[in-house]
mmCIF file of C-alpha atoms and ligand atoms in Angstrom:
data_model
loop_
_atom_site.group_PDB
_atom_site.id
_atom_site.type_symbol
_atom_site.label_atom_id
_atom_site.label_comp_id
_atom_site.label_asym_id
_atom_site.label_seq_id
_atom_site.Cartn_x
_atom_site.Cartn_y
_atom_site.Cartn_z
ATOM 1 C CA MET N 1 0.000 0.000 0.000
ATOM 2 C CA GLU N 2 1.137 3.538 -0.803
ATOM 3 C CA ARG N 3 2.821 5.559 1.983
ATOM 4 C CA LYS N 4 0.661 8.501 3.124
ATOM 5 C CA LYS N 5 1.096 11.384 5.530
ATOM 6 C CA ILE N 6 -1.776 12.105 7.865
ATOM 7 C CA LEU N 7 -1.948 15.164 10.106
ATOM 8 C CA VAL N 8 -4.034 14.709 13.261
ATOM 9 C CA THR N 9 -4.639 17.988 15.115
ATOM 10 C CA GLY N 10 -5.383 17.789 18.840
ATOM 11 C CA GLY N 11 -3.754 14.365 19.078
ATOM 12 C CA ALA N 12 -2.637 14.956 22.674
ATOM 13 C CA GLY N 13 -6.257 15.290 23.842
ATOM 14 C CA PHE N 14 -8.920 12.716 24.604
ATOM 15 C CA ILE N 15 -10.419 11.660 21.261
ATOM 16 C CA GLY N 16 -7.490 12.814 19.098
ATOM 17 C CA GLY N 17 -5.161 10.856 21.419
ATOM 18 C CA ASN N 18 -7.170 7.670 21.026
ATOM 19 C CA PHE N 19 -7.326 8.272 17.262
ATOM 20 C CA VAL N 20 -3.543 8.750 16.957
ATOM 21 C CA GLN N 21 -2.944 5.421 18.739
ATOM 22 C CA TYR N 22 -5.592 3.729 16.577
ATOM 23 C CA MET N 23 -3.983 5.018 13.338
ATOM 24 C CA VAL N 24 -0.371 4.287 14.349
ATOM 25 C CA ASP N 25 -1.374 0.678 15.127
ATOM 26 C CA LYS N 26 -3.739 0.096 12.218
ATOM 27 C CA TYR N 27 -1.781 1.843 9.437
ATOM 28 C CA PRO N 28 1.984 1.203 9.745
ATOM 29 C CA GLN N 29 2.246 2.379 6.124
ATOM 30 C CA TYR N 30 1.000 5.870 7.098
ATOM 31 C CA ASP N 31 3.115 8.513 8.818
ATOM 32 C CA THR N 32 0.858 9.904 11.543
ATOM 33 C CA TYR N 33 1.699 13.462 12.637
ATOM 34 C CA ASN N 34 0.202 14.599 15.927
ATOM 35 C CA LEU N 35 0.015 18.413 16.011
ATOM 36 C CA ASP N 36 -0.991 19.866 19.381
ATOM 37 C CA LEU N 37 -0.431 23.034 21.397
ATOM 38 C CA LEU N 38 -0.471 21.049 24.678
ATOM 39 C CA THR N 39 -3.015 23.266 26.418
ATOM 40 C CA TYR N 40 -4.361 22.210 29.833
ATOM 41 C CA ALA N 41 -6.247 19.431 27.983
ATOM 42 C CA GLY N 42 -3.278 17.942 26.114
ATOM 43 C CA ASP N 43 -0.654 15.583 27.480
ATOM 44 C CA LEU N 44 1.878 13.342 25.816
ATOM 45 C CA THR N 45 2.312 10.797 28.608
ATOM 46 C CA LYS N 46 -0.552 8.858 27.017
ATOM 47 C CA HIS N 47 1.674 8.220 23.961
ATOM 48 C CA LYS N 48 4.699 6.787 25.818
ATOM 49 C CA HIS N 49 4.231 3.360 24.200
ATOM 50 C CA ILE N 50 4.130 4.738 20.630
ATOM 51 C CA GLU N 51 6.572 7.670 20.827
ATOM 52 C CA THR N 52 9.502 5.631 19.478
ATOM 53 C CA ARG N 53 7.517 4.139 16.575
ATOM 54 C CA GLU N 54 8.879 5.206 13.195
ATOM 55 C CA ASN N 55 5.431 6.093 11.854
ATOM 56 C CA TYR N 56 4.591 8.482 14.757
ATOM 57 C CA HIS N 57 5.664 12.143 14.799
ATOM 58 C CA PHE N 58 4.828 15.002 17.167
ATOM 59 C CA VAL N 59 4.724 18.729 16.373
ATOM 60 C CA LYS N 60 3.997 21.306 19.059
ATOM 61 C CA ALA N 61 2.130 24.222 17.449
ATOM 62 C CA ASP N 62 -0.927 26.451 17.652
ATOM 63 C CA ILE N 63 -3.393 25.780 14.810
ATOM 64 C CA ALA N 64 -4.244 29.499 14.757
ATOM 65 C CA GLU N 65 -0.623 30.547 14.055
ATOM 66 C CA ARG N 66 -0.823 30.987 10.301
ATOM 67 C CA GLU N 67 2.874 31.236 9.377
ATOM 68 C CA THR N 68 3.871 28.150 11.367
ATOM 69 C CA ILE N 69 0.999 26.071 10.035
ATOM 70 C CA VAL N 70 1.423 27.055 6.382
ATOM 71 C CA ALA N 71 5.196 26.418 6.579
ATOM 72 C CA LEU N 72 4.565 22.972 8.096
ATOM 73 C CA PHE N 73 2.124 22.029 5.322
ATOM 74 C CA GLU N 74 4.561 23.257 2.657
ATOM 75 C CA LYS N 75 7.323 21.126 4.206
ATOM 76 C CA GLU N 76 5.369 17.920 4.874
ATOM 77 C CA LYS N 77 2.727 18.016 2.101
ATOM 78 C CA PHE N 78 0.127 16.057 4.066
ATOM 79 C CA ASP N 79 -2.262 13.760 2.194
ATOM 80 C CA TYR N 80 -4.936 13.745 4.891
ATOM 81 C CA VAL N 81 -5.960 16.072 7.710
ATOM 82 C CA VAL N 82 -8.160 14.924 10.598
ATOM 83 C CA HIS N 83 -8.987 17.978 12.686
ATOM 84 C CA PHE N 84 -9.779 17.459 16.381
ATOM 85 C CA ALA N 85 -7.905 20.391 17.999
ATOM 86 C CA ALA N 86 -10.370 22.592 19.846
ATOM 87 C CA GLU N 87 -11.392 24.079 23.113
ATOM 88 C CA SER N 88 -13.948 21.416 24.008
ATOM 89 C CA HIS N 89 -15.542 22.114 27.399
ATOM 90 C CA VAL N 90 -18.967 23.819 27.459
ATOM 91 C CA ASP N 91 -18.558 25.125 31.045
ATOM 92 C CA ARG N 92 -15.261 26.833 30.184
ATOM 93 C CA SER N 93 -16.896 28.421 27.105
ATOM 94 C CA ILE N 94 -19.467 30.028 29.406
ATOM 95 C CA THR N 95 -16.807 31.688 31.558
ATOM 96 C CA ASP N 96 -14.233 32.452 28.807
ATOM 97 C CA PRO N 97 -15.696 32.365 25.262
ATOM 98 C CA GLY N 98 -12.908 34.295 23.472
ATOM 99 C CA VAL N 99 -10.386 31.457 23.249
ATOM 100 C CA PHE N 100 -13.127 29.231 21.763
ATOM 101 C CA VAL N 101 -13.524 31.611 18.824
ATOM 102 C CA GLN N 102 -9.761 31.930 18.399
ATOM 103 C CA THR N 103 -8.995 28.195 18.401
ATOM 104 C CA ASN N 104 -12.181 26.669 17.033
ATOM 105 C CA VAL N 105 -13.013 29.256 14.348
ATOM 106 C CA VAL N 106 -9.760 31.044 13.446
ATOM 107 C CA GLY N 107 -7.681 27.874 13.934
ATOM 108 C CA THR N 108 -9.962 25.889 11.613
ATOM 109 C CA GLN N 109 -9.778 28.581 8.953
ATOM 110 C CA VAL N 110 -5.961 28.581 9.064
ATOM 111 C CA LEU N 111 -5.929 24.779 8.642
ATOM 112 C CA LEU N 112 -8.347 25.010 5.706
ATOM 113 C CA ASP N 113 -6.132 27.591 3.978
ATOM 114 C CA ALA N 114 -3.020 25.496 4.583
ATOM 115 C CA SER N 115 -4.806 22.382 3.278
ATOM 116 C CA ARG N 116 -5.666 24.202 0.060
ATOM 117 C CA THR N 117 -2.029 25.125 -0.557
ATOM 118 C CA VAL N 118 -0.982 21.459 -0.757
ATOM 119 C CA ASP N 119 -4.199 20.023 -2.273
ATOM 120 C CA VAL N 120 -4.925 17.521 0.498
ATOM 121 C CA THR N 121 -6.832 14.406 -0.562
ATOM 122 C CA LYS N 122 -9.283 14.735 2.340
ATOM 123 C CA PHE N 123 -9.919 17.114 5.271
ATOM 124 C CA VAL N 124 -12.074 15.548 7.990
ATOM 125 C CA HIS N 125 -13.514 18.076 10.424
ATOM 126 C CA VAL N 126 -14.481 16.441 13.725
ATOM 127 C CA SER N 127 -17.550 18.268 14.931
ATOM 128 C CA THR N 128 -20.283 17.657 17.455
ATOM 129 C CA ASP N 129 -24.012 17.011 17.764
ATOM 130 C CA GLU N 130 -24.190 20.166 19.938
ATOM 131 C CA VAL N 131 -24.263 22.298 16.760
ATOM 132 C CA TYR N 132 -27.884 21.150 16.280
ATOM 133 C CA GLY N 133 -28.954 22.676 19.605
ATOM 134 C CA GLU N 134 -31.234 20.616 21.808
ATOM 135 C CA LEU N 135 -34.101 18.127 21.478
ATOM 136 C CA ASP N 136 -37.071 17.867 23.816
ATOM 137 C CA PHE N 137 -37.743 14.658 25.766
ATOM 138 C CA ASP N 138 -39.837 12.986 23.010
ATOM 139 C CA PRO N 139 -37.814 9.747 22.513
ATOM 140 C CA THR N 140 -38.876 9.424 18.851
ATOM 141 C CA THR N 141 -36.983 12.583 17.798
ATOM 142 C CA PHE N 142 -33.340 12.523 16.673
ATOM 143 C CA PHE N 143 -30.733 14.813 15.114
ATOM 144 C CA THR N 144 -30.243 13.971 11.421
ATOM 145 C CA GLU N 145 -27.682 15.558 9.083
ATOM 146 C CA ASP N 146 -30.528 17.839 7.843
ATOM 147 C CA THR N 147 -31.430 19.210 11.290
ATOM 148 C CA PRO N 148 -30.866 23.002 11.238
ATOM 149 C CA LEU N 149 -27.836 24.316 13.140
ATOM 150 C CA GLN N 150 -29.063 26.033 16.326
ATOM 151 C CA PRO N 151 -26.105 26.073 18.732
ATOM 152 C CA ASN N 152 -26.848 27.312 22.252
ATOM 153 C CA SER N 153 -23.466 27.637 24.007
ATOM 154 C CA PRO N 154 -20.402 29.665 23.005
ATOM 155 C CA TYR N 155 -18.652 26.279 22.517
ATOM 156 C CA SER N 156 -21.276 24.888 20.147
ATOM 157 C CA ALA N 157 -21.588 28.241 18.351
ATOM 158 C CA SER N 158 -17.831 28.188 17.690
ATOM 159 C CA LYS N 159 -18.038 24.590 16.407
ATOM 160 C CA ALA N 160 -21.027 25.449 14.166
ATOM 161 C CA SER N 161 -19.066 28.422 12.792
ATOM 162 C CA SER N 162 -16.143 26.149 11.950
ATOM 163 C CA ASP N 163 -18.511 23.639 10.303
ATOM 164 C CA LEU N 164 -19.808 26.431 8.045
ATOM 165 C CA LEU N 165 -16.269 27.430 7.072
ATOM 166 C CA VAL N 166 -15.467 23.807 6.183
ATOM 167 C CA ARG N 167 -18.629 23.617 4.073
ATOM 168 C CA ALA N 168 -17.757 26.924 2.357
ATOM 169 C CA TYR N 169 -14.202 25.780 1.479
ATOM 170 C CA ASN N 170 -15.725 22.712 -0.184
ATOM 171 C CA GLU N 171 -18.328 24.724 -2.118
ATOM 172 C CA THR N 172 -16.036 27.636 -3.061
ATOM 173 C CA TYR N 173 -12.618 26.056 -3.588
ATOM 174 C CA GLY N 174 -13.531 22.397 -4.100
ATOM 175 C CA LEU N 175 -11.485 21.307 -1.042
ATOM 176 C CA PRO N 176 -12.399 17.629 -0.408
ATOM 177 C CA VAL N 177 -13.961 17.601 3.056
ATOM 178 C CA ASN N 178 -16.178 15.657 5.417
ATOM 179 C CA ILE N 179 -17.779 16.851 8.623
ATOM 180 C CA THR N 180 -18.554 14.317 11.354
ATOM 181 C CA ARG N 181 -20.975 15.212 14.160
ATOM 182 C CA CYS N 182 -20.675 12.831 17.067
ATOM 183 C CA SER N 183 -22.572 12.471 20.312
ATOM 184 C CA ASN N 184 -20.905 12.440 23.766
ATOM 185 C CA ASN N 185 -17.777 10.271 23.905
ATOM 186 C CA TYR N 186 -16.401 8.409 26.909
ATOM 187 C CA GLY N 187 -13.490 6.008 27.428
ATOM 188 C CA PRO N 188 -9.753 5.980 28.286
ATOM 189 C CA TYR N 189 -7.923 9.329 28.651
ATOM 190 C CA HIS N 190 -11.114 11.391 29.035
ATOM 191 C CA PHE N 191 -10.125 14.582 30.868
ATOM 192 C CA PRO N 192 -11.611 14.579 34.400
ATOM 193 C CA GLU N 193 -13.489 17.882 33.963
ATOM 194 C CA LYS N 194 -16.172 16.007 31.923
ATOM 195 C CA LEU N 195 -19.087 14.183 33.573
ATOM 196 C CA ILE N 196 -18.008 10.518 33.317
ATOM 197 C CA PRO N 197 -14.306 10.771 34.290
ATOM 198 C CA LEU N 198 -15.148 13.456 36.871
ATOM 199 C CA THR N 199 -17.649 11.103 38.483
ATOM 200 C CA ILE N 200 -15.320 8.089 38.411
ATOM 201 C CA SER N 201 -12.368 9.981 39.885
ATOM 202 C CA ARG N 202 -14.420 11.732 42.573
ATOM 203 C CA VAL N 203 -16.315 8.593 43.608
ATOM 204 C CA LEU N 204 -13.020 6.701 43.889
ATOM 205 C CA ASN N 205 -11.794 9.477 46.212
ATOM 206 C CA GLU N 206 -15.106 9.440 48.179
ATOM 207 C CA GLN N 207 -15.772 13.060 47.100
ATOM 208 C CA LYS N 208 -19.129 14.686 46.258
ATOM 209 C CA VAL N 209 -20.234 14.529 42.597
ATOM 210 C CA PRO N 210 -21.891 17.728 41.273
ATOM 211 C CA VAL N 211 -25.054 16.998 39.258
ATOM 212 C CA TYR N 212 -26.426 20.044 37.424
ATOM 213 C CA GLY N 213 -30.105 20.962 37.928
ATOM 214 C CA ASP N 214 -32.347 17.922 38.433
ATOM 215 C CA GLY N 215 -29.991 15.489 36.612
ATOM 216 C CA LYS N 216 -32.663 14.675 34.009
ATOM 217 C CA ASN N 217 -30.825 16.093 30.982
ATOM 218 C CA ILE N 218 -30.089 13.369 28.452
ATOM 219 C CA ARG N 219 -26.871 12.675 26.571
ATOM 220 C CA ASP N 220 -26.274 9.982 23.915
ATOM 221 C CA TRP N 221 -23.033 8.178 24.855
ATOM 222 C CA LEU N 222 -20.536 6.541 22.482
ATOM 223 C CA HIS N 223 -17.286 4.764 23.345
ATOM 224 C CA VAL N 224 -14.325 6.700 21.944
ATOM 225 C CA ILE N 225 -12.995 3.679 19.997
ATOM 226 C CA ASP N 226 -16.273 3.424 18.099
ATOM 227 C CA HIS N 227 -15.906 7.124 17.252
ATOM 228 C CA CYS N 228 -12.323 6.525 16.010
ATOM 229 C CA ALA N 229 -13.511 3.705 13.739
ATOM 230 C CA ALA N 230 -16.243 5.969 12.352
ATOM 231 C CA ILE N 231 -13.731 8.714 11.508
ATOM 232 C CA ASP N 232 -11.394 6.181 9.869
ATOM 233 C CA LEU N 233 -14.309 5.010 7.684
ATOM 234 C CA VAL N 234 -15.366 8.553 6.757
ATOM 235 C CA LEU N 235 -11.747 9.508 5.973
ATOM 236 C CA HIS N 236 -11.387 6.630 3.500
ATOM 237 C CA GLU N 237 -14.950 6.070 2.232
ATOM 238 C CA GLY N 238 -16.907 9.271 2.956
ATOM 239 C CA ILE N 239 -18.295 11.135 -0.053
ATOM 240 C CA SER N 240 -16.627 14.523 -0.314
ATOM 241 C CA GLY N 241 -18.781 17.418 0.893
ATOM 242 C CA GLU N 242 -20.986 15.173 3.048
ATOM 243 C CA VAL N 243 -21.796 15.400 6.749
ATOM 244 C CA TYR N 244 -22.018 12.171 8.807
ATOM 245 C CA ASN N 245 -23.658 11.921 12.226
ATOM 246 C CA VAL N 246 -22.026 9.471 14.654
ATOM 247 C CA GLY N 247 -23.904 7.890 17.562
ATOM 248 C CA GLY N 248 -24.852 4.496 18.947
ATOM 249 C CA HIS N 249 -28.374 4.961 20.420
ATOM 250 C CA ASN N 250 -27.203 5.020 24.058
ATOM 251 C CA GLU N 251 -29.331 7.707 25.688
ATOM 252 C CA GLN N 252 -28.980 8.139 29.453
ATOM 253 C CA THR N 253 -29.986 10.846 31.914
ATOM 254 C CA ASN N 254 -27.030 12.329 33.769
ATOM 255 C CA LEU N 255 -28.393 10.929 37.003
ATOM 256 C CA GLU N 256 -28.544 7.410 35.499
ATOM 257 C CA VAL N 257 -24.893 7.718 34.420
ATOM 258 C CA VAL N 258 -23.745 8.893 37.855
ATOM 259 C CA LYS N 259 -25.755 6.180 39.650
ATOM 260 C CA THR N 260 -24.349 3.444 37.370
ATOM 261 C CA ILE N 261 -20.788 4.518 38.182
ATOM 262 C CA ILE N 262 -21.480 4.727 41.923
ATOM 263 C CA LYS N 263 -23.120 1.280 41.902
ATOM 264 C CA THR N 264 -20.302 -0.323 39.874
ATOM 265 C CA LEU N 265 -17.744 1.067 42.336
ATOM 266 C CA GLY N 266 -19.816 -0.121 45.311
ATOM 267 C CA LYS N 267 -20.181 3.378 46.836
ATOM 268 C CA SER N 268 -23.101 5.351 48.297
ATOM 269 C CA GLU N 269 -25.537 7.560 46.345
ATOM 270 C CA GLU N 270 -25.102 10.071 49.167
ATOM 271 C CA LEU N 271 -22.080 11.267 47.189
ATOM 272 C CA ILE N 272 -24.504 12.928 44.720
ATOM 273 C CA GLU N 273 -24.761 16.705 45.223
ATOM 274 C CA PHE N 274 -27.364 18.594 43.152
ATOM 275 C CA VAL N 275 -25.884 21.987 42.204
ATOM 276 C CA LYS N 276 -27.142 24.992 40.258
ATOM 277 C CA ASP N 277 -27.854 24.305 36.615
ATOM 278 C CA ARG N 278 -25.499 25.086 33.726
ATOM 279 C CA LEU N 279 -26.531 28.293 31.899
ATOM 280 C CA GLY N 280 -28.393 27.467 28.670
ATOM 281 C CA HIS N 281 -28.196 23.747 29.555
ATOM 282 C CA ASP N 282 -29.326 21.711 26.509
ATOM 283 C CA LYS N 283 -32.061 19.249 27.503
ATOM 284 C CA ARG N 284 -31.408 16.278 25.288
ATOM 285 C CA TYR N 285 -29.113 15.088 22.480
ATOM 286 C CA ALA N 286 -29.847 11.972 20.399
ATOM 287 C CA ILE N 287 -28.243 10.980 17.109
ATOM 288 C CA ASP N 288 -29.745 9.229 14.100
ATOM 289 C CA PRO N 289 -26.664 7.446 12.655
ATOM 290 C CA THR N 290 -28.450 5.805 9.670
ATOM 291 C CA LYS N 291 -26.310 7.524 7.025
ATOM 292 C CA LEU N 292 -23.054 6.328 8.605
ATOM 293 C CA GLU N 293 -24.458 2.821 9.122
ATOM 294 C CA LYS N 294 -25.179 2.700 5.380
ATOM 295 C CA LEU N 295 -21.471 3.424 4.823
ATOM 296 C CA GLY N 296 -20.691 0.261 6.849
ATOM 297 C CA TRP N 297 -20.199 1.449 10.448
ATOM 298 C CA LYS N 298 -21.644 -0.044 13.577
ATOM 299 C CA PRO N 299 -20.550 0.416 17.193
ATOM 300 C CA THR N 300 -18.860 -2.425 19.064
ATOM 301 C CA TYR N 301 -19.750 -1.274 22.611
ATOM 302 C CA THR N 302 -23.130 -0.981 24.310
ATOM 303 C CA PHE N 303 -23.249 1.543 27.156
ATOM 304 C CA ASP N 304 -23.080 -1.336 29.670
ATOM 305 C CA THR N 305 -19.943 -2.910 28.186
ATOM 306 C CA GLY N 306 -18.326 0.455 27.451
ATOM 307 C CA ILE N 307 -18.832 1.968 30.894
ATOM 308 C CA ALA N 308 -17.550 -1.223 32.567
ATOM 309 C CA GLN N 309 -14.391 -1.133 30.400
ATOM 310 C CA THR N 310 -13.938 2.591 31.122
ATOM 311 C CA ILE N 311 -14.329 2.278 34.895
ATOM 312 C CA GLN N 312 -11.797 -0.561 34.874
ATOM 313 C CA TRP N 313 -9.404 1.607 32.830
ATOM 314 C CA TYR N 314 -9.617 4.418 35.423
ATOM 315 C CA LEU N 315 -8.954 1.868 38.178
ATOM 316 C CA ASP N 316 -5.918 0.537 36.292
ATOM 317 C CA ASN N 317 -4.546 3.980 35.329
ATOM 318 C CA ARG N 318 -4.853 6.014 38.520
ATOM 319 C CA GLU N 319 -1.485 7.702 38.008
ATOM 320 C CA TRP N 320 -2.679 9.283 34.733
ATOM 321 C CA TRP N 321 -5.744 11.044 36.171
ATOM 322 C CA GLU N 322 -4.246 11.676 39.613
ATOM 323 C CA GLN N 323 -1.439 13.697 38.017
ATOM 324 C CA ILE N 324 -4.132 15.838 36.318
ATOM 325 C CA ILE N 325 -6.446 16.433 39.253
ATOM 326 C CA SER N 326 -3.575 17.355 41.550
ATOM 327 C CA GLY N 327 -2.311 20.164 39.264
ATOM 328 C CA GLU N 328 -3.826 23.360 37.796
ATOM 329 C CA TYR N 329 -7.156 21.550 37.408
ATOM 330 C CA GLN N 330 -7.673 21.783 41.186
ATOM 331 C CA ASN N 331 -8.000 25.604 40.919
ATOM 332 C CA TYR N 332 -10.511 25.251 38.074
ATOM 333 C CA PHE N 333 -12.671 22.829 40.060
ATOM 334 C CA GLN N 334 -12.593 24.987 43.193
ATOM 335 C CA ASN N 335 -13.693 28.046 41.181
ATOM 336 C CA GLN N 336 -16.634 26.082 39.784
ATOM 337 C CA TYR N 337 -17.994 24.567 42.995
ATOM 338 C CA SER N 338 -17.842 25.228 46.708
ATOM 339 C CA PHE N 339 -16.793 21.703 47.674
HETATM 340 P P1 NAD Z 401 -9.862 17.681 24.396
HETATM 341 O O1 NAD Z 401 -10.161 18.988 25.062
HETATM 342 O O2 NAD Z 401 -9.666 16.467 25.224
HETATM 343 O O3 NAD Z 401 -8.568 17.838 23.481
HETATM 344 C C1 NAD Z 401 -8.339 18.964 22.689
HETATM 345 C C2 NAD Z 401 -6.883 18.948 22.238
HETATM 346 O O4 NAD Z 401 -6.682 20.081 21.373
HETATM 347 C C3 NAD Z 401 -5.892 19.082 23.396
HETATM 348 O O5 NAD Z 401 -4.845 18.142 23.248
HETATM 349 C C4 NAD Z 401 -5.365 20.507 23.249
HETATM 350 O O6 NAD Z 401 -4.032 20.657 23.712
HETATM 351 C C5 NAD Z 401 -5.472 20.721 21.746
HETATM 352 N N1 NAD Z 401 -5.556 22.147 21.380
HETATM 353 C C6 NAD Z 401 -6.370 23.093 21.949
HETATM 354 N N2 NAD Z 401 -6.157 24.285 21.371
HETATM 355 C C7 NAD Z 401 -5.204 24.097 20.420
HETATM 356 C C8 NAD Z 401 -4.564 24.958 19.479
HETATM 357 N N3 NAD Z 401 -4.849 26.268 19.414
HETATM 358 N N4 NAD Z 401 -3.650 24.420 18.640
HETATM 359 C C9 NAD Z 401 -3.334 23.098 18.704
HETATM 360 N N5 NAD Z 401 -3.894 22.247 19.585
HETATM 361 C C10 NAD Z 401 -4.812 22.744 20.428
HETATM 362 O O7 NAD Z 401 -11.055 17.482 23.353
HETATM 363 P P2 NAD Z 401 -11.824 16.143 22.925
HETATM 364 O O8 NAD Z 401 -12.917 15.876 23.883
HETATM 365 O O9 NAD Z 401 -10.826 15.095 22.617
HETATM 366 O O10 NAD Z 401 -12.505 16.650 21.577
HETATM 367 C C11 NAD Z 401 -11.761 16.615 20.350
HETATM 368 C C12 NAD Z 401 -12.647 17.134 19.218
HETATM 369 O O11 NAD Z 401 -13.815 16.320 19.115
HETATM 370 C C13 NAD Z 401 -13.135 18.562 19.417
HETATM 371 O O12 NAD Z 401 -13.097 19.211 18.183
HETATM 372 C C14 NAD Z 401 -14.567 18.406 19.893
HETATM 373 O O13 NAD Z 401 -15.349 19.512 19.493
HETATM 374 C C15 NAD Z 401 -14.977 17.139 19.169
HETATM 375 N N6 NAD Z 401 -16.014 16.318 19.835
HETATM 376 C C16 NAD Z 401 -15.875 15.955 21.144
HETATM 377 C C17 NAD Z 401 -16.835 15.126 21.719
HETATM 378 C C18 NAD Z 401 -16.704 14.670 23.150
HETATM 379 O O14 NAD Z 401 -17.636 14.047 23.679
HETATM 380 N N7 NAD Z 401 -15.599 14.899 23.848
HETATM 381 C C19 NAD Z 401 -17.939 14.696 20.968
HETATM 382 C C20 NAD Z 401 -18.051 15.121 19.637
HETATM 383 C C21 NAD Z 401 -17.074 15.920 19.075
HETATM 384 O O1 DAU Z 402 -22.309 16.093 22.634
HETATM 385 C C1 DAU Z 402 -20.956 16.174 22.349
HETATM 386 C C2 DAU Z 402 -20.258 17.074 23.347
HETATM 387 O O2 DAU Z 402 -20.176 16.336 24.560
HETATM 388 C C3 DAU Z 402 -18.885 17.532 22.887
HETATM 389 O O3 DAU Z 402 -19.024 18.326 21.751
HETATM 390 C C4 DAU Z 402 -18.171 18.312 23.996
HETATM 391 O O4 DAU Z 402 -16.854 18.625 23.591
HETATM 392 C C5 DAU Z 402 -18.121 17.436 25.226
HETATM 393 O O5 DAU Z 402 -17.511 18.129 26.297
HETATM 394 C C6 DAU Z 402 -19.519 16.988 25.629
HETATM 395 O O6 DAU Z 402 -20.312 18.124 26.084
HETATM 396 P P1 DAU Z 402 -21.311 18.002 27.333
HETATM 397 O O7 DAU Z 402 -21.536 19.351 27.851
HETATM 398 O O8 DAU Z 402 -22.495 17.175 26.985
HETATM 399 O O9 DAU Z 402 -20.366 17.108 28.316
HETATM 400 P P2 DAU Z 402 -20.067 17.231 29.876
HETATM 401 O O10 DAU Z 402 -19.337 15.996 30.272
HETATM 402 O O11 DAU Z 402 -19.489 18.546 30.244
HETATM 403 O O12 DAU Z 402 -21.536 17.164 30.513
HETATM 404 C C7 DAU Z 402 -22.385 16.039 30.275
HETATM 405 C C8 DAU Z 402 -23.701 16.312 30.975
HETATM 406 O O13 DAU Z 402 -23.482 16.246 32.402
HETATM 407 C C9 DAU Z 402 -24.283 17.690 30.718
HETATM 408 O O14 DAU Z 402 -25.704 17.592 30.670
HETATM 409 C C10 DAU Z 402 -23.864 18.522 31.931
HETATM 410 C C11 DAU Z 402 -23.808 17.486 33.043
HETATM 411 N N1 DAU Z 402 -22.786 17.702 34.080
HETATM 412 C C12 DAU Z 402 -21.500 17.943 33.705
HETATM 413 C C13 DAU Z 402 -20.505 18.126 34.628
HETATM 414 C C14 DAU Z 402 -19.085 18.425 34.209
HETATM 415 C C15 DAU Z 402 -23.120 17.597 35.440
HETATM 416 O O15 DAU Z 402 -24.305 17.346 35.779
HETATM 417 N N2 DAU Z 402 -22.134 17.763 36.357
HETATM 418 C C16 DAU Z 402 -20.831 18.033 36.019
HETATM 419 O O16 DAU Z 402 -19.990 18.218 36.925
#
């Protein structure tokens, strides 16, 4: 098979990190370049076991720094770009929206321009179901690729803006692109500011778990490895210009998720602390993945098997998340909550 160069942005983060490891293992004939700024959410310790592989390369850079990015593309002439790098946490976008516009919108535009200069074969933009806004609690309604974009948070507004730029570069310049819009991911290396790893780490430390509002908001959970496989399929088989929703029909209320984790770890539900609701808190997300299934994708994990695997991973990899929660993250958490 022909040797290819693939640039993965945000490959030191949660999903990008899992995707880098997936690609390095699955495609020894590809050179996988992980480009990441190493913000609070990025760390390279997760790649210790692949860092000496010949087909893995790391570049520290800011996707919004035009000169650096264009020079890198001119030097390496990437065949594929898979774009994960972003500010990804809704709560942080509520307190500090500016960096979300800079990274998620400006950074995406810089990458699109750089991709044009070397005529990449495919640019996959990893987006989110949050761009569609929220659904009500009617379980027969789902987000499809034709659902209008109605983002409600500064985070989702910045992602929707980047989606529109990606679409425009396809329409205007003919850049070969796909946009994927996935539901909530969980799995190894999930940063402990997000609901599932936050709950696992706090329950293991016998600390209170903050549940926003009444805990009845619904999210549609997908194991990160199933998301990686979906992106791999879209990269190689997706029709240029198309959007693909990614989700595995695993809707859960937040309270159900927290209770499952507490029960699996054999702890008390008294650890649950209801706190004030998130501003503009979307009620429900649920994905219709029919279009992607027609391309040949299906998830390998149910929520039951996936959450069990994930909890076990956090038990087996305490040093990874303990090093995070003992650092700068502690200040963030204390500013958010009073416990
Ligand atoms: P993450 O916050 O764990 O990782 C983001 C990575 O991007 C980090 O390694 C960070 O250092 C890097 N980064 C941030 N700003 C950068 C910049 N200016 N230049 C270069 N690198 C930079 O995020 P995640 O949860 O892995 O999400 C990855 C992507 O997937 C995002 O685009 C997000 O919108 C999308 N997504 C996430 C989910 C989810 O449930 N987590 C679901 C659907 C889509
Ligand atoms: O839907 C995809 C999106 O999923 C991605 O685009 C985002 O990058 C990702 O962060 C995630 O966004 P959410 O806001 O859904 O994830 P989070 O883990 O922050 O919250 C999940 C739900 O749990 C949400 O309804 C808010 C609630 N929550 C969250 C935290 C951190 C709590 O009740 N307590 C908490 O402490």
